[in-house]
Amino acid sequence: MPSDIEIARAATLQPITEVAAKIGIPDDALHHYGKHIAKIDHAFIKSLETKPEGKLVLVTAISPTPAGEGKTTTTVGLADALNRVGQKTVACLREPSLGPCFGMKGGAAGGGKAQVVPMEQINLHFTGDFHAITSAHSLAAALIDNHVYWANELNIDVRRIHWRRVVDMNDRALRAITQSLGGVANGFPREDGFDITVASEVMAVFCLARDLDDLEARLGRIVIAETRDRKPVTLKDVKATGAMTVLLKDALQPNLVQTLEGNPALIHGGPFANIAHGCNSVIATRAGLKLGDYVVTEAGFGADLGAEKFIDIKCRQAGLKPSAVVIVATVRALKMHGGVSKKELGSENLDALEKGFANLARHVTNVRSFGLPVVVGVNHFYADTDAEHAKLKELCRDKLQVEAITCKHWAEGGAGAEELAHAVVKLAEGEQKPLSFVYETETKLTDKIRAIATKLYGAGDIQVESKAATKLAQFEKDGYGNLPVCMAKTQYSFSTDPTLMGAPSGHVIAVRDVRLSAGAGFVVVICGEIMTMPGLPKVPASEGIHLDANGQIEGLF
C-alpha cells in the first residue's frame, strides 16, 4: 500500500469551486487559496442563518492506545460513505498543528483512502489560521507587558500575570523562561513561559465564537492577570480586543477543502483536547449543518474526554445535538486494553479482546447516558482475524445490544464504510431522545467535577488539593460558578494513571489545579501532569521531511 502522502498526491483533485457548488456555495462567496482551498465569506455564512439544519453525527472513540484507533480516518471515510448512499454530507474537522506534525504524532488529515486533501497544505501552513491566532495571542502578551511598563494604571501584580506566550511548535526549552532581562528599558523581569498555540485560550474562544461580535466579546472576558488586591484583569481592561479581532477576522472564515472522493470538508480551528474542549469551530459546524443533509464531525481523544466536552461544552453553548454517535474501536487497541503488548498485537487473542472489551463497553454506556443512539465502527487492520471481528460483534450484540460494523475505509475509501453509513442514517432518522448533560449549570464546580468522575470515569470520588479548592471557591465568588468544567487528564485511561487501561473502577480522581477560561466559557480542571508545551521525541518526524529532486514534499504522514 502506498504511503498516505503518495495516495494524496496521486489523487485528481476537483477545483474548489466545483466542490463548493455541491453544497450550494457560489464562487463569489469564496476567498481562494490556490485551486483547491478556499475560505467561505462571513457574509455568506450569515446568510445561512434562516436555513434549516441537517443532522449532526459525532465520531468519538475508545481510550486511545499506541495501537491506533483511526478516529479522523473514520470521520472522513464515513462522510464519503454517506455521500455514496445519497446523503449530501459535509465533514467538519480540526486543523492540524505544526508541533505534532514535526514531532511524533504526524499530521491530522486522515489516512489511506480516507483523507482530506491537499494533504501537504492542510498539515503545514494551510490558510494561516494558526499563525493569526499566534499573532493575536502574542499581541495580547505584548500589550500586558507594555501596560505594566507605562505606569501600570490597572495595578497589575506582575507575580500574578496568567497570560503566557505561545508558538505553534513543540519546544520544551520554552516551557519556563525569564523575560525582560537587560535593564530598565526592557521592562520588569519576571518568570514566564510558552504554550503551544493550540493550548491558547484564544484558540478555544475562536472555536466557540458564533461570529465576529461574539469573538470580540469573548476575547474581552479572558482573565489575564490579577491586581495586588486579587481582582481579575481582562483583555478588555488592557484594550487588546479590537486589534486582536482585526488579526483574527479573516481566520474566522471557515476553510473549505475536499476528501479524496471530492466531497466537501470544512477544516477550521483546533483547540487542545486536554486543556480545552478539542473540537472544530462552532461556525464551521453550523455552516455545515446549513449546507448539508448530514455533518460528520469528531471530538478529541476518547469519549470520556472528547464526547463529554463536545456535549457539555460545545453543544451546551452552541445549541447543538448529535442525531447519532459512532464510537471507533479497533481489535488491536482492545487487545492492548486487555493486556497485550504492542509487539504481540499481530497474533490472534480472543481472551485479551474480551478482557479489553470492558473499555469499549464503558464508552458505549457513557454515550448512551447522554440520550444518544450509538453504533460501533470497528476500524479494520490487515492483521486482524475474522474470528476476532466476529467475537467483537458478538460481544457488542449480546452484552451491549449495540451494532458493531467492520469498516475498511482506509483501504477502500467510502465504499468500505457504506454499511456504517446505512447504520448511521437508520439511527439518525429513528427515535430521538432529549439531550442529557452530566450536570446542570447551576451545580457547584466541585460537584460538576465529581459528577464527571463518578458517572463517566467510574471513580469512587475526587480529591481536590487545597490550592485547587481555594481557586474554585474564588471562581464561585467571582461569578464563574455556572460555567461548565473542562477536564484535563490523561487520555489513555479512565483514571489519572495512563498505565491503568481497560475500565478501572473505584479509583480517586485527584484535582491538582484549576484554571479559569472565562472567554471560552469553562473552568479547566487539571488532574495529574498535563503538558501544554510538548517536546520533540529523540527522533522527530521532521528528520524525515524534505523536498525531493522535483520540489515535492516527502515524509509527511
XYZ file of C-alpha atoms in Angstrom:
557
model
C 0.000 0.000 0.000
C 1.445 3.436 -0.878
C 2.049 5.955 1.917
C -0.618 8.499 2.843
C 1.209 11.301 1.059
C 1.660 9.158 -2.067
C -2.060 8.351 -2.108
C -2.960 12.001 -1.628
C -0.580 13.136 -4.352
C -1.895 10.593 -6.850
C -5.469 11.826 -6.455
C -7.093 14.045 -9.063
C -8.492 16.976 -7.114
C -11.566 18.869 -8.215
C -11.461 22.676 -8.468
C -12.696 24.053 -5.179
C -15.493 25.905 -6.990
C -16.938 22.537 -8.063
C -16.707 21.185 -4.513
C -18.415 24.322 -3.210
C -21.179 24.072 -5.794
C -22.142 20.613 -4.483
C -23.391 22.246 -1.273
C -24.706 25.468 -2.781
C -21.791 27.837 -2.189
C -21.379 30.292 -5.085
C -17.951 31.276 -6.333
C -18.361 34.883 -5.168
C -18.622 33.592 -1.568
C -15.156 32.035 -1.764
C -11.755 33.534 -0.943
C -9.358 31.328 -2.884
C -6.069 29.975 -1.552
C -4.956 28.368 -4.789
C -7.078 25.957 -6.832
C -8.117 23.564 -4.084
C -8.550 25.576 -0.865
C -10.906 28.444 -0.115
C -12.337 30.342 2.812
C -16.077 30.938 2.952
C -17.034 34.590 3.291
C -18.533 35.915 6.537
C -21.492 37.444 4.685
C -22.413 34.125 3.068
C -22.173 32.324 6.417
C -24.524 34.900 7.915
C -26.981 34.446 5.043
C -27.368 30.784 6.029
C -28.897 31.561 9.432
C -32.513 31.153 8.298
C -31.931 27.837 6.519
C -32.961 24.529 8.135
C -30.238 22.351 9.604
C -29.209 18.832 8.668
C -28.333 16.046 11.076
C -25.157 16.017 13.169
C -23.114 12.826 13.566
C -20.390 12.729 16.217
C -17.415 10.407 15.800
C -15.625 9.552 19.034
C -13.531 6.588 20.186
C -12.378 4.227 22.885
C -9.475 5.310 25.110
C -6.539 5.783 22.717
C -3.591 3.395 22.645
C -0.277 3.216 20.755
C -2.005 0.640 18.517
C -4.087 3.395 16.927
C -7.817 3.783 16.504
C -8.303 5.943 13.386
C -10.937 8.447 14.501
C -10.170 11.098 11.865
C -9.818 8.454 9.157
C -13.226 7.067 10.142
C -14.764 10.561 10.132
C -13.579 11.118 6.561
C -14.483 7.589 5.428
C -17.973 7.886 6.901
C -18.540 11.266 5.237
C -17.562 9.747 1.881
C -19.776 6.728 2.524
C -22.804 8.864 3.415
C -22.350 10.766 0.168
C -22.139 7.447 -1.683
C -25.501 6.323 -0.255
C -27.213 9.535 -1.321
C -26.894 11.806 1.716
C -25.389 15.233 0.980
C -22.705 15.239 3.672
C -20.042 17.629 4.906
C -17.091 16.564 7.068
C -16.103 19.051 9.786
C -12.603 18.570 11.213
C -9.968 20.322 13.281
C -6.888 21.855 11.693
C -3.547 20.112 12.303
C -0.877 21.754 14.447
C 2.708 22.091 13.250
C 4.035 20.818 16.582
C 2.764 17.229 16.333
C 3.341 17.259 12.568
C 7.090 17.712 13.073
C 7.144 15.763 16.337
C 5.881 12.224 16.847
C 2.162 12.118 16.064
C 2.319 13.422 12.498
C -0.443 15.275 10.673
C -4.195 15.074 11.043
C -5.695 14.732 7.572
C -6.879 11.131 7.832
C -5.095 8.219 6.209
C -5.064 5.718 3.387
C -8.005 6.296 1.045
C -9.932 8.266 3.668
C -8.111 11.595 3.630
C -8.778 15.281 3.190
C -6.670 16.984 0.558
C -4.447 18.772 -0.398
C -2.711 16.919 2.406
C 0.586 18.872 2.394
C -1.008 22.316 2.681
C -3.543 21.200 5.309
C -0.780 19.768 7.503
C 1.548 22.757 7.105
C 0.653 26.472 6.876
C -2.810 25.863 5.355
C -4.593 29.262 5.268
C -2.615 30.797 8.120
C -5.312 30.481 10.799
C -2.910 29.236 13.455
C -0.450 31.999 12.585
C -3.240 34.552 13.083
C -4.128 33.038 16.464
C -0.460 33.045 17.472
C -0.170 36.701 16.452
C -3.323 37.734 18.311
C -2.156 35.936 21.445
C 1.313 37.499 21.136
C -0.213 40.967 20.713
C -2.081 40.480 23.981
C 1.134 39.431 25.731
C 2.955 42.491 24.414
C 0.136 44.820 25.482
C 0.084 43.382 29.005
C 3.813 43.962 29.492
C 3.548 47.364 27.848
C 0.779 48.375 30.268
C 2.925 47.349 33.226
C 5.899 49.249 31.796
C 3.961 52.508 31.324
C 2.796 53.212 34.909
C 0.602 50.106 35.366
C -2.632 52.057 35.869
C -4.589 48.822 36.436
C -2.302 47.885 39.330
C -1.477 44.505 37.781
C 0.504 42.268 40.118
C 3.414 41.087 37.969
C 3.624 37.955 40.117
C 0.096 37.020 39.049
C 0.135 37.504 35.280
C -1.509 34.336 33.945
C -1.102 35.074 30.230
C 1.796 33.058 28.836
C 3.175 33.257 25.324
C 2.567 30.750 22.508
C 4.224 29.301 19.421
C 2.904 26.581 17.095
C 5.813 24.228 17.676
C 6.931 21.565 20.142
C 9.756 23.223 22.097
C 10.430 22.068 25.670
C 13.100 24.764 26.154
C 10.351 27.418 26.211
C 8.149 25.860 28.894
C 9.593 28.095 31.592
C 11.603 31.256 30.873
C 12.689 34.504 32.476
C 11.769 37.538 30.396
C 12.560 41.258 30.244
C 16.225 40.927 31.160
C 18.770 43.506 30.057
C 17.933 46.615 32.032
C 15.229 49.185 32.727
C 14.382 49.810 29.072
C 13.279 46.202 28.622
C 10.610 46.192 31.329
C 10.218 44.348 34.601
C 11.903 40.935 34.776
C 9.566 38.080 35.694
C 9.050 34.389 35.157
C 7.036 33.459 32.077
C 6.686 30.587 29.634
C 5.307 29.365 26.327
C 2.456 27.026 25.454
C 1.799 25.534 22.048
C -0.685 27.653 20.069
C -3.472 25.073 20.259
C -3.425 25.455 24.068
C -4.098 29.209 23.877
C -7.439 30.382 25.203
C -7.652 32.450 22.013
C -7.928 29.137 20.145
C -10.751 27.938 22.406
C -12.555 31.272 22.041
C -12.036 31.162 18.266
C -13.697 27.739 18.078
C -16.669 28.587 20.308
C -17.471 32.049 18.909
C -20.643 32.370 16.811
C -19.440 35.385 14.796
C -17.032 38.329 14.903
C -19.039 40.212 17.533
C -19.159 37.166 19.795
C -15.432 36.620 19.197
C -14.569 40.139 20.376
C -16.861 39.868 23.398
C -15.318 36.540 24.412
C -11.789 37.879 23.974
C -12.706 40.743 26.259
C -13.766 38.348 29.028
C -10.437 36.496 29.119
C -8.804 36.964 32.530
C -5.096 37.584 32.003
C -3.860 38.702 35.432
C -4.817 39.812 38.928
C -4.339 43.093 40.730
C -2.494 43.349 44.033
C -5.842 43.070 45.830
C -6.643 39.904 43.803
C -9.186 41.416 41.412
C -9.297 39.892 37.907
C -7.866 41.851 34.976
C -9.225 41.088 31.498
C -8.096 41.650 27.937
C -10.822 44.259 27.655
C -9.193 46.125 30.541
C -5.897 46.390 28.624
C -7.777 47.413 25.458
C -6.500 44.472 23.418
C -9.689 43.054 21.939
C -10.266 45.353 18.975
C -6.847 44.797 17.437
C -6.943 41.071 18.237
C -10.277 40.738 16.439
C -8.806 42.510 13.412
C -5.971 39.957 13.333
C -8.489 37.108 13.554
C -11.098 38.499 11.131
C -10.075 36.544 8.045
C -9.088 33.453 10.025
C -12.619 33.166 11.444
C -13.933 32.333 7.956
C -14.175 28.503 7.653
C -11.807 26.653 5.319
C -13.280 24.522 2.531
C -11.306 21.594 1.118
C -12.278 18.135 -0.179
C -11.902 14.441 0.558
C -10.099 12.133 -1.841
C -13.530 11.379 -3.329
C -14.240 15.055 -3.990
C -16.689 15.591 -1.143
C -16.720 18.854 0.854
C -14.865 19.178 4.142
C -14.709 22.190 6.457
C -11.467 22.258 8.452
C -11.389 25.057 10.979
C -9.732 25.601 14.362
C -8.075 23.059 16.600
C -8.012 23.507 20.393
C -6.135 21.092 22.629
C -8.340 18.181 23.641
C -6.976 18.274 27.193
C -6.578 21.873 28.294
C -9.531 22.914 26.095
C -12.565 21.251 24.518
C -10.893 19.682 21.465
C -13.497 20.367 18.751
C -13.532 22.217 15.445
C -15.219 25.632 15.297
C -18.889 26.226 16.023
C -19.014 28.425 12.919
C -17.854 25.579 10.657
C -20.152 23.022 12.288
C -23.188 25.282 11.995
C -22.326 26.190 8.399
C -22.043 22.506 7.525
C -25.434 21.796 9.069
C -26.998 24.528 6.929
C -25.299 23.292 3.760
C -25.731 19.531 4.003
C -28.156 16.783 4.956
C -25.517 15.424 7.322
C -22.432 16.755 9.083
C -19.856 14.271 10.345
C -17.550 15.734 12.977
C -15.168 14.386 15.601
C -14.210 15.133 19.176
C -10.744 14.791 20.665
C -9.366 11.637 22.326
C -11.741 9.015 23.746
C -15.411 9.517 24.547
C -14.707 10.159 28.244
C -12.857 13.356 27.316
C -13.868 14.241 23.758
C -17.550 13.326 23.625
C -18.197 14.649 27.132
C -16.688 18.043 26.276
C -18.410 18.110 22.907
C -21.758 17.697 24.655
C -21.309 19.504 27.968
C -19.375 22.447 26.490
C -19.830 22.795 22.725
C -23.407 21.521 22.421
C -24.490 23.374 25.559
C -23.044 26.686 24.360
C -23.976 26.385 20.680
C -27.350 24.664 20.984
C -26.229 21.591 19.036
C -27.388 17.981 19.377
C -25.962 14.914 17.623
C -28.505 12.622 15.980
C -26.110 9.663 16.146
C -22.726 8.796 17.624
C -20.075 6.486 16.170
C -17.597 5.038 18.660
C -14.449 3.978 16.826
C -12.646 0.889 18.083
C -10.051 -1.489 16.734
C -9.347 -5.092 17.576
C -5.709 -4.132 18.134
C -6.478 -1.389 20.633
C -8.947 -3.518 22.583
C -6.340 -6.284 22.845
C -3.950 -3.704 24.311
C -6.630 -2.726 26.825
C -6.780 -6.441 27.582
C -3.087 -6.586 28.458
C -1.358 -7.443 25.154
C 1.874 -5.593 24.341
C 2.145 -3.666 21.092
C 4.663 -6.097 19.581
C 2.290 -9.036 20.108
C -0.797 -7.486 18.508
C -0.336 -9.405 15.258
C -1.364 -12.681 16.909
C -4.995 -13.670 17.416
C -6.022 -13.359 21.065
C -9.743 -13.667 21.772
C -9.293 -13.718 25.539
C -7.456 -10.375 25.573
C -10.047 -8.943 23.187
C -12.856 -9.907 25.556
C -10.975 -8.509 28.541
C -10.263 -5.220 26.751
C -13.881 -5.013 25.610
C -14.637 -3.513 29.041
C -13.168 -0.225 27.816
C -15.500 -0.071 24.814
C -18.442 -1.116 26.970
C -17.989 1.787 29.349
C -17.708 4.288 26.485
C -20.913 2.959 24.919
C -22.716 3.168 28.256
C -21.430 6.692 28.829
C -22.549 7.984 25.435
C -25.961 6.396 25.865
C -26.299 8.247 29.188
C -26.467 11.480 27.149
C -29.590 10.125 25.446
C -27.780 9.499 22.164
C -28.057 6.493 19.808
C -24.754 4.652 19.272
C -23.106 2.398 16.715
C -19.582 0.954 16.948
C -17.318 1.399 13.926
C -14.566 -1.249 14.002
C -11.655 0.104 12.010
C -10.136 -2.882 10.191
C -6.380 -3.574 10.271
C -4.723 -6.067 7.927
C -3.506 -8.351 10.753
C -6.997 -8.710 12.297
C -8.583 -12.151 12.037
C -12.156 -12.976 11.076
C -12.592 -14.706 14.430
C -11.620 -11.538 16.295
C -14.103 -9.395 14.379
C -16.829 -11.991 14.863
C -16.083 -12.114 18.593
C -16.228 -8.341 18.929
C -19.556 -8.153 17.084
C -20.924 -10.897 19.331
C -19.794 -9.078 22.491
C -21.372 -5.829 21.324
C -24.625 -7.531 20.369
C -25.017 -9.751 23.435
C -23.641 -7.515 26.181
C -24.477 -4.019 24.935
C -27.268 -4.532 22.393
C -25.319 -2.294 20.035
C -24.325 -2.993 16.442
C -20.625 -3.265 15.621
C -19.695 -2.830 11.974
C -16.347 -3.680 10.404
C -15.114 -0.737 8.317
C -12.437 -0.825 5.600
C -12.390 2.820 4.542
C -8.596 3.090 4.999
C -8.070 0.580 2.178
C -11.274 1.083 0.182
C -12.375 4.671 0.816
C -16.083 5.434 1.207
C -17.062 2.068 -0.269
C -15.506 0.389 2.761
C -17.792 2.268 5.173
C -21.145 2.075 3.380
C -22.553 -0.418 5.908
C -21.655 2.021 8.683
C -23.283 4.848 6.723
C -26.559 2.940 6.427
C -26.494 2.212 10.166
C -25.865 5.882 10.973
C -28.775 7.016 8.793
C -31.058 4.477 10.460
C -30.095 5.790 13.916
C -30.223 9.455 12.952
C -33.653 9.152 11.374
C -35.014 6.970 14.154
C -36.440 7.918 17.538
C -34.551 10.764 19.211
C -34.392 11.409 22.943
C -33.720 14.810 24.570
C -30.035 15.534 25.099
C -28.933 14.914 28.687
C -25.931 16.578 30.282
C -23.730 15.138 33.022
C -24.587 18.093 35.285
C -26.724 21.208 35.367
C -25.170 24.653 35.012
C -26.207 25.818 38.480
C -24.384 22.885 40.144
C -21.297 23.912 42.121
C -17.996 23.491 40.313
C -16.733 20.789 42.681
C -19.943 18.807 42.227
C -19.624 19.087 38.437
C -16.139 17.574 38.664
C -17.421 14.803 40.938
C -20.300 14.050 38.572
C -17.974 13.520 35.611
C -15.516 11.454 37.664
C -18.111 9.122 39.155
C -20.611 8.881 36.298
C -18.194 8.645 33.354
C -14.785 7.642 34.729
C -16.044 5.004 37.169
C -14.227 6.757 40.021
C -15.156 6.319 43.661
C -14.662 10.008 44.410
C -12.485 13.040 43.756
C -9.741 14.588 45.874
C -9.292 18.330 45.425
C -5.925 19.673 46.556
C -6.018 22.753 48.752
C -4.691 25.139 46.079
C -7.362 23.986 43.636
C -10.088 24.173 46.293
C -9.145 27.772 47.103
C -9.303 28.728 43.431
C -12.648 27.010 42.918
C -14.093 28.919 45.849
C -12.761 32.172 44.391
C -14.224 31.377 40.962
C -17.612 30.800 42.588
C -17.294 34.089 44.481
C -16.336 35.982 41.298
C -19.441 34.735 39.484
C -17.992 31.912 37.401
C -19.723 29.063 39.231
C -22.222 28.406 36.424
C -19.508 27.644 33.868
C -19.031 24.056 32.662
C -15.828 22.266 33.614
C -13.217 21.096 31.111
C -11.367 18.066 32.445
C -7.649 17.900 31.720
C -6.349 14.423 32.432
C -4.529 11.629 30.648
C -6.385 10.420 27.569
C -5.100 6.865 27.959
C -7.180 5.835 30.951
C -10.451 6.482 32.751
C -8.200 7.180 35.748
C -5.363 9.689 36.073
C -2.805 6.874 35.676
C -2.045 6.384 31.956
C -0.901 2.791 32.577
C -4.260 1.769 34.074
C -6.012 0.589 30.929
C -9.319 -1.171 30.385
C -12.156 0.084 32.600
C -10.855 0.716 36.129
C -13.380 1.454 38.868
C -13.338 2.868 42.369
C -10.235 4.986 41.841
C -9.863 8.564 43.092
C -9.529 11.447 40.629
C -7.056 13.892 42.140
C -7.587 17.535 41.142
C -4.182 19.195 41.230
C -5.097 22.643 39.947
C -7.816 24.612 38.154
C -7.642 27.425 35.627
C -10.263 29.921 34.539
C -11.014 30.240 30.818
C -13.670 32.935 31.143
C -13.577 33.901 27.458
C -14.037 30.349 26.272
C -16.638 29.898 28.985
C -15.312 26.996 31.074
C -13.111 26.127 34.038
C -10.163 23.849 33.260
C -9.697 21.094 35.858
C -6.147 19.735 35.885
C -5.833 16.137 37.046
C -2.244 14.916 37.082
C 0.524 16.318 34.908
C -0.813 17.941 31.742
C 1.693 19.252 29.215
C 0.710 22.463 27.409
C 4.051 22.671 25.580
C 5.075 19.273 24.191
C 8.675 18.373 23.491
C 10.126 16.692 20.429
C 10.979 12.963 20.584
C 14.563 11.716 20.256
C 13.969 11.205 16.525
C 11.381 13.819 15.469
C 9.278 13.304 12.362
C 10.860 16.453 10.933
C 14.057 14.478 10.231
C 12.215 12.565 7.506
C 10.549 15.588 5.890
C 12.273 17.056 2.844
C 11.878 18.186 -0.763
C 12.705 15.656 -3.471
C 14.517 16.435 -6.722
C 11.253 17.641 -8.250
C 10.488 20.016 -5.391
C 7.737 17.821 -3.927
C 7.355 17.357 -0.186
C 8.248 13.910 1.155
C 7.949 12.405 4.625
C 4.665 13.897 5.849
C 2.260 11.411 7.381
